[in-house]
Amino acid sequence: MTFSKCTKTNKANAVTVYTRVNEHPDVFRVESGLLFCNYCDLTVEWRHKSIVDSHCLRKKHLTQKKIYEDNQSKKNQKILETTLLAANSKREVIEELIKAFASANIPIEKINHLLPFFKKYLKEGDAIPQAQLYVNSTYMKKCFREILKPVMPQLIHVSCLAHILNLIGETWRELPQFLLLKTFLAKIKEAFVKSPARRNRYITHLKMNGIGSSRKIPLPNQTRWNNVGVITIYIYFISIYAKEFVQDLDFFQQQNKPVFPFIEGRLQQLTAFIESNTTAPYFGPEIENIIRQHLFNPDDFYSIFRQTFQVAYNKFSAHISNHSAHSLFYACQVFNSQYIHLGDIQIKDIRHYSAIIELDNPSDSLLCEWSIYCGLTELEFNENLDETNLNNYWKNLSVHLPILFNIALDYI
């Protein structure tokens, strides 16, 4: 009997006001140790469960609950309508602004200089983003279809290739196997990038103690050493195989350079690089040595490396294969004399480049210039053409090939 009584007392003592709140989520709240009903705004005796349950079943409580929920629903609906209205208003401002800039023949990039004025004097000024945010945006594509295309039928919306490469990079960053590396870099950023003072104190401490290396030596437990080895291997892999993406990213981000004739070649080279590594059985002696130094089996990592290239290839194919300017990239290679003069006879057929409107139905004069251009001797074309000297190359041909020169300047 004594044991049973003790158990009952302990059970009663275990019940608190918060127990009742947990039993009826969102119905009650605690203020100063008292149990308040959210709907009736009244205190309820919480020590006896039957009293709390009885209150929840009362007609007045149920009526107040319904009124509260109806008001909350109306409030949420109003917030949703306000949010949608604001989004529509923002989109309308952007679309009208793009239309105005296009009509006035003002480059979108000039908008950055006007942003301070817009934000200060216009009611919807904060809705206008910076110029680089327009690239690949849904409203930009809508403006192209509904506003720009009707007034400029020859216009082509070219999705930013640098943006596509960034999307490919995101596939590596989000790969589950690289989560350890992602966490490691986040911790470094948290400890040093976001706290320069801490970083400076750390470097000062190393120098004062005669330590030349800035690496922090981890404690020698097996789990941590394994993590360090895996992180090291991943870093080596990325540092070696991400170079191709970085080089192409730098190429596509060049401004005021005639890069268009070289885009197709770059894309073909990048496609071959990614595709070949999706099935590569070996990733080079440097990677293999690093893996073996940390006492791992190279084959275990090679399957992960192939997977990284597979997800990159999937993303690359999804965007590049359906790119709106893909046929134009191919056609514009003709303005690179190396492509014309180092290729086979089929490459010199002007009909292959009908994506360039001026070459689709060429005049006799243009055909004459085309035959001259295709017949240039090795001494007359530059074997070292790139985006740095292509403009000057065509300017030198302007006297002999004036029609082709004007077409080339429009496209390169």
CSV table of C-alpha atoms in Angstrom, one decimal:
chain,number,residue,atom,x,y,z
A,1,MET,CA,0.0,0.0,0.0
A,2,THR,CA,2.8,2.4,0.9
A,3,PHE,CA,4.5,1.8,-2.5
A,4,SER,CA,1.2,2.4,-4.4
A,5,LYS,CA,0.6,5.7,-2.5
A,6,CYS,CA,4.1,6.9,-3.3
A,7,THR,CA,3.7,6.2,-7.0
A,8,LYS,CA,0.4,8.1,-7.1
A,9,THR,CA,2.0,11.1,-5.3
A,10,ASN,CA,5.0,11.1,-7.7
A,11,LYS,CA,2.7,11.0,-10.7
A,12,ALA,CA,0.7,13.9,-9.4
A,13,ASN,CA,3.8,15.9,-8.7
A,14,ALA,CA,5.0,15.2,-12.3
A,15,VAL,CA,2.0,17.1,-13.8
A,16,THR,CA,2.7,20.8,-14.4
A,17,VAL,CA,0.9,23.6,-16.1
A,18,TYR,CA,3.1,22.9,-19.2
A,19,THR,CA,1.8,19.4,-19.2
A,20,ARG,CA,-1.7,20.8,-20.0
A,21,VAL,CA,-0.2,23.0,-22.7
A,22,ASN,CA,1.4,20.0,-24.4
A,23,GLU,CA,-1.9,18.0,-24.1
A,24,HIS,CA,-3.7,20.7,-26.0
A,25,PRO,CA,-1.2,22.3,-28.5
A,26,ASP,CA,-2.1,25.9,-29.6
A,27,VAL,CA,-5.1,26.0,-27.3
A,28,PHE,CA,-3.4,27.2,-24.1
A,29,ARG,CA,-0.5,29.4,-23.0
A,30,VAL,CA,1.3,30.0,-19.7
A,31,GLU,CA,1.6,33.4,-18.2
A,32,SER,CA,2.9,33.9,-14.6
A,33,GLY,CA,2.3,30.2,-13.8
A,34,LEU,CA,-1.4,30.4,-14.9
A,35,LEU,CA,-3.0,28.5,-17.8
A,36,PHE,CA,-4.7,30.8,-20.2
A,37,CYS,CA,-7.1,29.8,-23.1
A,38,ASN,CA,-5.9,31.4,-26.3
A,39,TYR,CA,-9.5,31.6,-27.7
A,40,CYS,CA,-11.4,32.6,-24.6
A,41,ASP,CA,-8.6,34.6,-22.9
A,42,LEU,CA,-9.6,33.2,-19.5
A,43,THR,CA,-7.6,31.3,-16.9
A,44,VAL,CA,-8.4,27.6,-16.4
A,45,GLU,CA,-7.6,25.4,-13.4
A,46,TRP,CA,-4.9,23.1,-14.7
A,47,ARG,CA,-4.3,20.8,-11.8
A,48,HIS,CA,-7.2,18.6,-12.7
A,49,LYS,CA,-7.3,17.2,-16.3
A,50,SER,CA,-11.1,16.8,-16.2
A,51,ILE,CA,-11.5,20.6,-15.7
A,52,VAL,CA,-9.2,21.3,-18.7
A,53,ASP,CA,-10.9,18.8,-20.9
A,54,SER,CA,-14.4,20.1,-19.9
A,55,HIS,CA,-13.4,23.7,-20.8
A,56,CYS,CA,-12.3,22.5,-24.3
A,57,LEU,CA,-15.7,21.0,-24.9
A,58,ARG,CA,-17.8,23.9,-23.8
A,59,LYS,CA,-20.0,25.6,-26.4
A,60,LYS,CA,-18.6,29.1,-25.7
A,61,HIS,CA,-15.0,27.8,-26.1
A,62,LEU,CA,-15.9,26.1,-29.4
A,63,THR,CA,-17.6,29.3,-30.6
A,64,GLN,CA,-14.6,31.5,-29.7
A,65,LYS,CA,-12.3,29.0,-31.4
A,66,LYS,CA,-14.2,29.1,-34.6
A,67,ILE,CA,-14.2,33.0,-34.6
A,68,TYR,CA,-10.5,33.0,-33.9
A,69,GLU,CA,-9.7,30.5,-36.8
A,70,ASP,CA,-12.0,32.4,-39.2
A,71,ASN,CA,-10.2,35.7,-38.4
A,72,GLN,CA,-6.8,34.0,-38.7
A,73,SER,CA,-7.8,32.6,-42.1
A,74,LYS,CA,-8.9,36.0,-43.3
A,75,LYS,CA,-5.7,37.5,-42.1
A,76,ASN,CA,-3.6,34.9,-43.8
A,77,GLN,CA,-5.6,35.4,-47.0
A,78,LYS,CA,-5.0,39.1,-46.8
A,79,ILE,CA,-1.3,38.6,-46.3
A,80,LEU,CA,-1.2,36.2,-49.3
A,81,GLU,CA,-3.1,38.7,-51.5
A,82,THR,CA,-0.8,41.5,-50.4
A,83,THR,CA,2.3,39.4,-51.2
A,84,LEU,CA,1.0,38.4,-54.6
A,85,LEU,CA,0.0,42.0,-55.4
A,86,ALA,CA,3.5,43.2,-54.4
A,87,ALA,CA,5.1,40.5,-56.6
A,88,ASN,CA,2.9,41.4,-59.6
A,89,SER,CA,3.7,45.0,-59.0
A,90,LYS,CA,7.4,44.3,-58.9
A,91,ARG,CA,7.3,42.2,-62.1
A,92,GLU,CA,5.3,44.9,-63.9
A,93,VAL,CA,7.8,47.6,-62.9
A,94,ILE,CA,10.7,45.4,-64.2
A,95,GLU,CA,8.9,44.5,-67.5
A,96,GLU,CA,8.0,48.2,-68.2
A,97,LEU,CA,11.5,49.3,-67.4
A,98,ILE,CA,13.0,46.7,-69.8
A,99,LYS,CA,10.5,47.8,-72.5
A,100,ALA,CA,11.5,51.5,-71.9
A,101,PHE,CA,15.2,50.8,-72.1
A,102,ALA,CA,14.8,48.7,-75.3
A,103,SER,CA,12.7,51.5,-76.9
A,104,ALA,CA,15.3,54.1,-76.1
A,105,ASN,CA,18.2,51.7,-77.2
A,106,ILE,CA,19.8,51.9,-73.7
A,107,PRO,CA,21.8,48.9,-72.5
A,108,ILE,CA,20.4,47.2,-69.5
A,109,GLU,CA,23.8,47.4,-67.7
A,110,LYS,CA,23.3,51.2,-67.5
A,111,ILE,CA,20.6,50.6,-64.9
A,112,ASN,CA,23.1,50.2,-62.1
A,113,HIS,CA,24.0,53.9,-62.4
A,114,LEU,CA,20.3,54.9,-62.0
A,115,LEU,CA,19.5,52.6,-59.0
A,116,PRO,CA,20.3,55.3,-56.3
A,117,PHE,CA,18.0,57.7,-58.0
A,118,PHE,CA,15.2,55.2,-58.5
A,119,LYS,CA,15.3,54.1,-54.8
A,120,LYS,CA,15.3,57.7,-53.6
A,121,TYR,CA,12.5,59.2,-55.7
A,122,LEU,CA,10.4,56.3,-57.0
A,123,LYS,CA,7.7,54.5,-55.0
A,124,GLU,CA,8.6,51.2,-56.6
A,125,GLY,CA,12.3,51.9,-56.8
A,126,ASP,CA,13.3,49.1,-54.5
A,127,ALA,CA,11.7,46.6,-56.9
A,128,ILE,CA,14.4,47.2,-59.5
A,129,PRO,CA,17.3,44.8,-59.2
A,130,GLN,CA,20.9,45.3,-60.5
A,131,ALA,CA,21.7,44.6,-64.1
A,132,GLN,CA,23.3,41.2,-63.6
A,133,LEU,CA,20.2,39.9,-62.0
A,134,TYR,CA,18.2,40.2,-65.2
A,135,VAL,CA,20.2,37.4,-66.8
A,136,ASN,CA,18.1,34.1,-67.2
A,137,SER,CA,15.3,35.6,-65.0
A,138,THR,CA,11.8,34.5,-65.9
A,139,TYR,CA,10.6,38.0,-66.4
A,140,MET,CA,13.5,38.6,-68.8
A,141,LYS,CA,12.4,35.7,-71.0
A,142,LYS,CA,8.8,37.0,-70.9
A,143,CYS,CA,9.9,40.4,-72.0
A,144,PHE,CA,11.9,38.8,-74.8
A,145,ARG,CA,8.8,36.8,-76.0
A,146,GLU,CA,6.1,39.5,-75.6
A,147,ILE,CA,7.9,42.8,-76.0
A,148,LEU,CA,11.3,42.5,-77.8
A,149,LYS,CA,10.6,39.7,-80.2
A,150,PRO,CA,7.7,41.4,-82.0
A,151,VAL,CA,9.6,44.6,-82.6
A,152,MET,CA,12.9,42.8,-83.3
A,153,PRO,CA,12.2,39.5,-85.0
A,154,GLN,CA,15.8,38.6,-85.5
A,155,LEU,CA,16.6,38.9,-81.8
A,156,ILE,CA,17.8,35.8,-80.0
A,157,HIS,CA,17.6,35.4,-76.2
A,158,VAL,CA,21.1,34.0,-75.2
A,159,SER,CA,21.2,32.4,-71.8
A,160,CYS,CA,24.4,33.3,-69.9
A,161,LEU,CA,26.9,30.5,-70.4
A,162,ALA,CA,28.8,31.7,-67.3
A,163,HIS,CA,25.6,31.2,-65.3
A,164,ILE,CA,25.3,27.7,-66.7
A,165,LEU,CA,28.8,26.9,-65.6
A,166,ASN,CA,28.0,28.1,-62.1
A,167,LEU,CA,25.0,25.7,-62.1
A,168,ILE,CA,27.4,22.9,-62.9
A,169,GLY,CA,29.6,23.9,-60.1
A,170,GLU,CA,26.6,23.8,-57.8
A,171,THR,CA,26.2,20.1,-58.6
A,172,TRP,CA,29.6,19.4,-57.1
A,173,ARG,CA,28.9,21.5,-54.1
A,174,GLU,CA,25.7,19.7,-53.4
A,175,LEU,CA,27.0,16.2,-53.9
A,176,PRO,CA,26.4,14.1,-50.8
A,177,GLN,CA,29.9,12.7,-50.8
A,178,PHE,CA,31.3,16.2,-50.6
A,179,LEU,CA,29.3,17.1,-47.6
A,180,LEU,CA,32.3,16.6,-45.3
A,181,LEU,CA,34.4,19.0,-47.4
A,182,LYS,CA,31.5,21.5,-47.5
A,183,THR,CA,31.2,21.4,-43.7
A,184,PHE,CA,35.0,21.8,-43.3
A,185,LEU,CA,35.0,24.9,-45.5
A,186,ALA,CA,32.0,26.4,-43.7
A,187,LYS,CA,33.8,26.0,-40.3
A,188,ILE,CA,36.9,27.7,-41.7
A,189,LYS,CA,34.8,30.6,-43.0
A,190,GLU,CA,33.0,30.8,-39.7
A,191,ALA,CA,36.2,30.8,-37.7
A,192,PHE,CA,38.4,33.1,-39.8
A,193,VAL,CA,36.7,34.7,-42.8
A,194,LYS,CA,33.9,36.1,-40.6
A,195,SER,CA,36.3,36.9,-37.8
A,196,PRO,CA,39.5,38.7,-39.1
A,197,ALA,CA,40.6,39.5,-35.5
A,198,ARG,CA,40.6,35.8,-34.6
A,199,ARG,CA,42.5,34.9,-37.7
A,200,ASN,CA,45.1,37.6,-37.0
A,201,ARG,CA,45.5,36.4,-33.4
A,202,TYR,CA,46.0,32.8,-34.7
A,203,ILE,CA,48.7,33.8,-37.2
A,204,THR,CA,50.4,36.0,-34.5
A,205,HIS,CA,50.4,33.1,-32.1
A,206,LEU,CA,52.0,30.8,-34.7
A,207,LYS,CA,54.7,33.3,-35.5
A,208,MET,CA,55.5,33.9,-31.8
A,209,ASN,CA,56.0,30.2,-31.3
A,210,GLY,CA,58.2,29.7,-34.3
A,211,ILE,CA,55.6,27.8,-36.3
A,212,GLY,CA,56.0,28.5,-40.0
A,213,SER,CA,52.9,26.6,-41.2
A,214,SER,CA,49.4,28.0,-40.5
A,215,ARG,CA,47.9,24.5,-40.3
A,216,LYS,CA,46.3,23.4,-37.1
A,217,ILE,CA,47.4,19.9,-36.1
A,218,PRO,CA,44.4,17.8,-35.3
A,219,LEU,CA,44.2,15.4,-32.3
A,220,PRO,CA,45.4,11.9,-33.3
A,221,ASN,CA,42.2,9.9,-33.1
A,222,GLN,CA,41.3,7.5,-35.8
A,223,THR,CA,38.0,9.1,-36.9
A,224,ARG,CA,39.6,12.5,-37.3
A,225,TRP,CA,42.6,11.3,-39.2
A,226,ASN,CA,40.2,9.5,-41.6
A,227,ASN,CA,38.3,12.7,-42.1
A,228,VAL,CA,41.5,14.7,-42.8
A,229,GLY,CA,42.5,12.2,-45.4
A,230,VAL,CA,39.2,12.2,-47.2
A,231,ILE,CA,39.1,16.1,-47.2
A,232,THR,CA,42.7,16.2,-48.5
A,233,ILE,CA,41.8,13.8,-51.4
A,234,TYR,CA,38.7,15.7,-52.3
A,235,ILE,CA,40.6,19.0,-52.3
A,236,TYR,CA,43.3,17.6,-54.6
A,237,PHE,CA,40.6,16.2,-56.9
A,238,ILE,CA,38.8,19.5,-57.2
A,239,SER,CA,41.9,21.6,-57.5
A,240,ILE,CA,43.0,19.5,-60.5
A,241,TYR,CA,39.7,18.8,-62.3
A,242,ALA,CA,37.9,22.1,-61.7
A,243,LYS,CA,40.6,24.0,-63.6
A,244,GLU,CA,38.8,23.3,-66.9
A,245,PHE,CA,35.5,24.8,-65.6
A,246,VAL,CA,37.3,27.8,-64.1
A,247,GLN,CA,39.1,28.6,-67.4
A,248,ASP,CA,35.9,28.4,-69.4
A,249,LEU,CA,34.1,30.5,-66.8
A,250,ASP,CA,36.8,33.2,-67.1
A,251,PHE,CA,36.4,33.0,-70.9
A,252,PHE,CA,32.7,33.4,-70.9
A,253,GLN,CA,32.8,36.3,-68.4
A,254,GLN,CA,35.0,38.4,-70.6
A,255,GLN,CA,33.4,41.8,-71.6
A,256,ASN,CA,33.9,43.7,-74.8
A,257,LYS,CA,35.8,40.9,-76.4
A,258,PRO,CA,34.9,39.1,-79.7
A,259,VAL,CA,34.4,35.7,-78.1
A,260,PHE,CA,31.4,34.5,-80.1
A,261,PRO,CA,33.3,32.6,-82.9
A,262,PHE,CA,35.2,30.6,-80.2
A,263,ILE,CA,32.2,29.6,-78.1
A,264,GLU,CA,31.3,26.4,-80.0
A,265,GLY,CA,34.9,25.1,-79.8
A,266,ARG,CA,35.0,25.8,-76.1
A,267,LEU,CA,31.7,23.9,-75.6
A,268,GLN,CA,32.8,20.9,-77.6
A,269,GLN,CA,36.0,20.7,-75.7
A,270,LEU,CA,34.2,21.0,-72.3
A,271,THR,CA,31.7,18.4,-73.4
A,272,ALA,CA,34.4,15.9,-74.3
A,273,PHE,CA,36.2,16.6,-71.0
A,274,ILE,CA,33.1,16.0,-68.8
A,275,GLU,CA,31.8,13.0,-70.8
A,276,SER,CA,35.1,11.2,-70.9
A,277,ASN,CA,35.5,11.5,-67.2
A,278,THR,CA,32.1,10.0,-66.5
A,279,THR,CA,33.6,6.6,-67.4
A,280,ALA,CA,37.3,7.2,-66.7
A,281,PRO,CA,38.9,4.2,-65.1
A,282,TYR,CA,41.9,6.2,-63.8
A,283,PHE,CA,42.3,9.8,-62.7
A,284,GLY,CA,46.1,10.3,-62.9
A,285,PRO,CA,49.2,9.4,-60.8
A,286,GLU,CA,48.9,12.5,-58.6
A,287,ILE,CA,45.5,11.6,-57.3
A,288,GLU,CA,46.4,8.0,-56.9
A,289,ASN,CA,49.5,8.8,-54.8
A,290,ILE,CA,47.5,11.1,-52.5
A,291,ILE,CA,44.9,8.4,-52.0
A,292,ARG,CA,47.5,5.7,-51.2
A,293,GLN,CA,49.4,8.0,-48.8
A,294,HIS,CA,46.2,8.2,-46.7
A,295,LEU,CA,45.9,4.4,-46.8
A,296,PHE,CA,42.7,4.3,-48.9
A,297,ASN,CA,41.8,2.2,-52.0
A,298,PRO,CA,41.8,4.4,-55.2
A,299,ASP,CA,38.9,2.5,-56.7
A,300,ASP,CA,36.6,3.5,-53.8
A,301,PHE,CA,37.2,7.2,-54.7
A,302,TYR,CA,37.2,6.7,-58.5
A,303,SER,CA,33.6,5.7,-58.4
A,304,ILE,CA,32.8,9.0,-56.5
A,305,PHE,CA,34.8,11.0,-59.0
A,306,ARG,CA,32.9,9.5,-61.9
A,307,GLN,CA,29.7,10.3,-60.2
A,308,THR,CA,30.7,14.0,-59.9
A,309,PHE,CA,31.3,14.2,-63.6
A,310,GLN,CA,28.0,12.4,-64.3
A,311,VAL,CA,25.9,14.9,-62.3
A,312,ALA,CA,27.9,17.7,-64.0
A,313,TYR,CA,27.2,16.2,-67.4
A,314,ASN,CA,23.5,15.9,-66.7
A,315,LYS,CA,23.3,19.6,-65.8
A,316,PHE,CA,25.5,20.6,-68.7
A,317,SER,CA,23.4,18.6,-71.2
A,318,ALA,CA,20.1,19.9,-69.9
A,319,HIS,CA,21.2,23.5,-70.5
A,320,ILE,CA,23.5,23.4,-73.5
A,321,SER,CA,21.7,20.9,-75.7
A,322,ASN,CA,18.6,23.0,-75.7
A,323,HIS,CA,20.4,26.4,-75.7
A,324,SER,CA,18.5,28.9,-77.9
A,325,ALA,CA,21.7,30.1,-79.5
A,326,HIS,CA,23.3,26.7,-80.1
A,327,SER,CA,23.0,26.9,-83.9
A,328,LEU,CA,24.3,30.4,-83.9
A,329,PHE,CA,27.4,29.4,-81.9
A,330,TYR,CA,28.1,26.8,-84.5
A,331,ALA,CA,27.6,29.2,-87.4
A,332,CYS,CA,29.7,32.0,-86.0
A,333,GLN,CA,32.8,29.8,-86.1
A,334,VAL,CA,33.1,30.9,-89.8
A,335,PHE,CA,34.5,34.3,-88.6
A,336,ASN,CA,37.5,32.4,-87.1
A,337,SER,CA,39.7,31.9,-90.1
A,338,GLN,CA,41.4,29.0,-88.5
A,339,TYR,CA,38.1,27.1,-88.5
A,340,ILE,CA,37.6,27.7,-92.2
A,341,HIS,CA,41.1,27.1,-93.5
A,342,LEU,CA,42.2,24.2,-91.3
A,343,GLY,CA,38.9,22.2,-91.8
A,344,ASP,CA,37.8,20.0,-94.7
A,345,ILE,CA,36.0,21.1,-97.9
A,346,GLN,CA,32.5,20.7,-96.3
A,347,ILE,CA,33.2,23.4,-93.8
A,348,LYS,CA,33.5,26.0,-96.6
A,349,ASP,CA,30.0,25.4,-97.8
A,350,ILE,CA,28.1,28.7,-96.9
A,351,ARG,CA,24.8,26.9,-96.7
A,352,HIS,CA,25.9,25.3,-93.4
A,353,TYR,CA,25.7,28.6,-91.7
A,354,SER,CA,22.2,29.7,-92.5
A,355,ALA,CA,21.7,30.5,-88.8
A,356,ILE,CA,23.4,33.8,-89.7
A,357,ILE,CA,20.6,35.5,-91.6
A,358,GLU,CA,22.9,37.4,-93.9
A,359,LEU,CA,24.4,34.1,-95.1
A,360,ASP,CA,21.1,32.3,-95.6
A,361,ASN,CA,20.3,33.9,-98.9
A,362,PRO,CA,23.6,35.5,-100.0
A,363,SER,CA,24.0,38.0,-102.9
A,364,ASP,CA,26.4,37.5,-105.7
A,365,SER,CA,28.7,40.0,-104.2
A,366,LEU,CA,28.7,38.2,-100.9
A,367,LEU,CA,29.3,34.9,-102.6
A,368,CYS,CA,32.3,36.4,-104.4
A,369,GLU,CA,33.7,37.7,-101.1
A,370,TRP,CA,33.1,34.3,-99.5
A,371,SER,CA,35.1,32.5,-102.2
A,372,ILE,CA,38.0,34.9,-101.6
A,373,TYR,CA,37.8,34.4,-97.8
A,374,CYS,CA,37.8,30.6,-98.2
A,375,GLY,CA,40.7,30.8,-100.6
A,376,LEU,CA,43.1,32.9,-98.5
A,377,THR,CA,46.5,31.4,-98.4
A,378,GLU,CA,48.3,30.4,-95.2
A,379,LEU,CA,50.2,33.7,-95.3
A,380,GLU,CA,47.0,35.7,-95.4
A,381,PHE,CA,45.2,34.2,-92.4
A,382,ASN,CA,46.4,34.3,-88.8
A,383,GLU,CA,47.0,30.9,-87.2
A,384,ASN,CA,47.0,32.4,-83.7
A,385,LEU,CA,43.6,34.1,-83.7
A,386,ASP,CA,41.8,34.5,-80.4
A,387,GLU,CA,39.5,37.0,-78.7
A,388,THR,CA,42.3,39.4,-78.2
A,389,ASN,CA,43.1,40.0,-81.9
A,390,LEU,CA,40.0,39.0,-83.9
A,391,ASN,CA,38.7,42.6,-84.2
A,392,ASN,CA,42.0,43.8,-85.8
A,393,TYR,CA,42.1,40.8,-88.1
A,394,TRP,CA,38.7,41.7,-89.6
A,395,LYS,CA,39.6,45.4,-89.8
A,396,ASN,CA,42.5,44.5,-91.9
A,397,LEU,CA,40.1,42.6,-94.3
A,398,SER,CA,37.6,45.5,-94.5
A,399,VAL,CA,39.0,46.9,-97.7
A,400,HIS,CA,39.0,43.6,-99.7
A,401,LEU,CA,35.9,42.0,-98.0
A,402,PRO,CA,33.7,44.9,-97.0
A,403,ILE,CA,30.4,42.9,-96.9
A,404,LEU,CA,31.8,40.1,-94.8
A,405,PHE,CA,33.6,42.6,-92.6
A,406,ASN,CA,30.3,44.3,-91.7
A,407,ILE,CA,28.6,41.0,-91.0
A,408,ALA,CA,31.5,39.7,-88.9
A,409,LEU,CA,31.5,42.8,-86.7
A,410,ASP,CA,27.8,42.4,-86.0
A,411,TYR,CA,28.2,38.8,-84.8
A,412,ILE,CA,31.7,38.5,-83.2
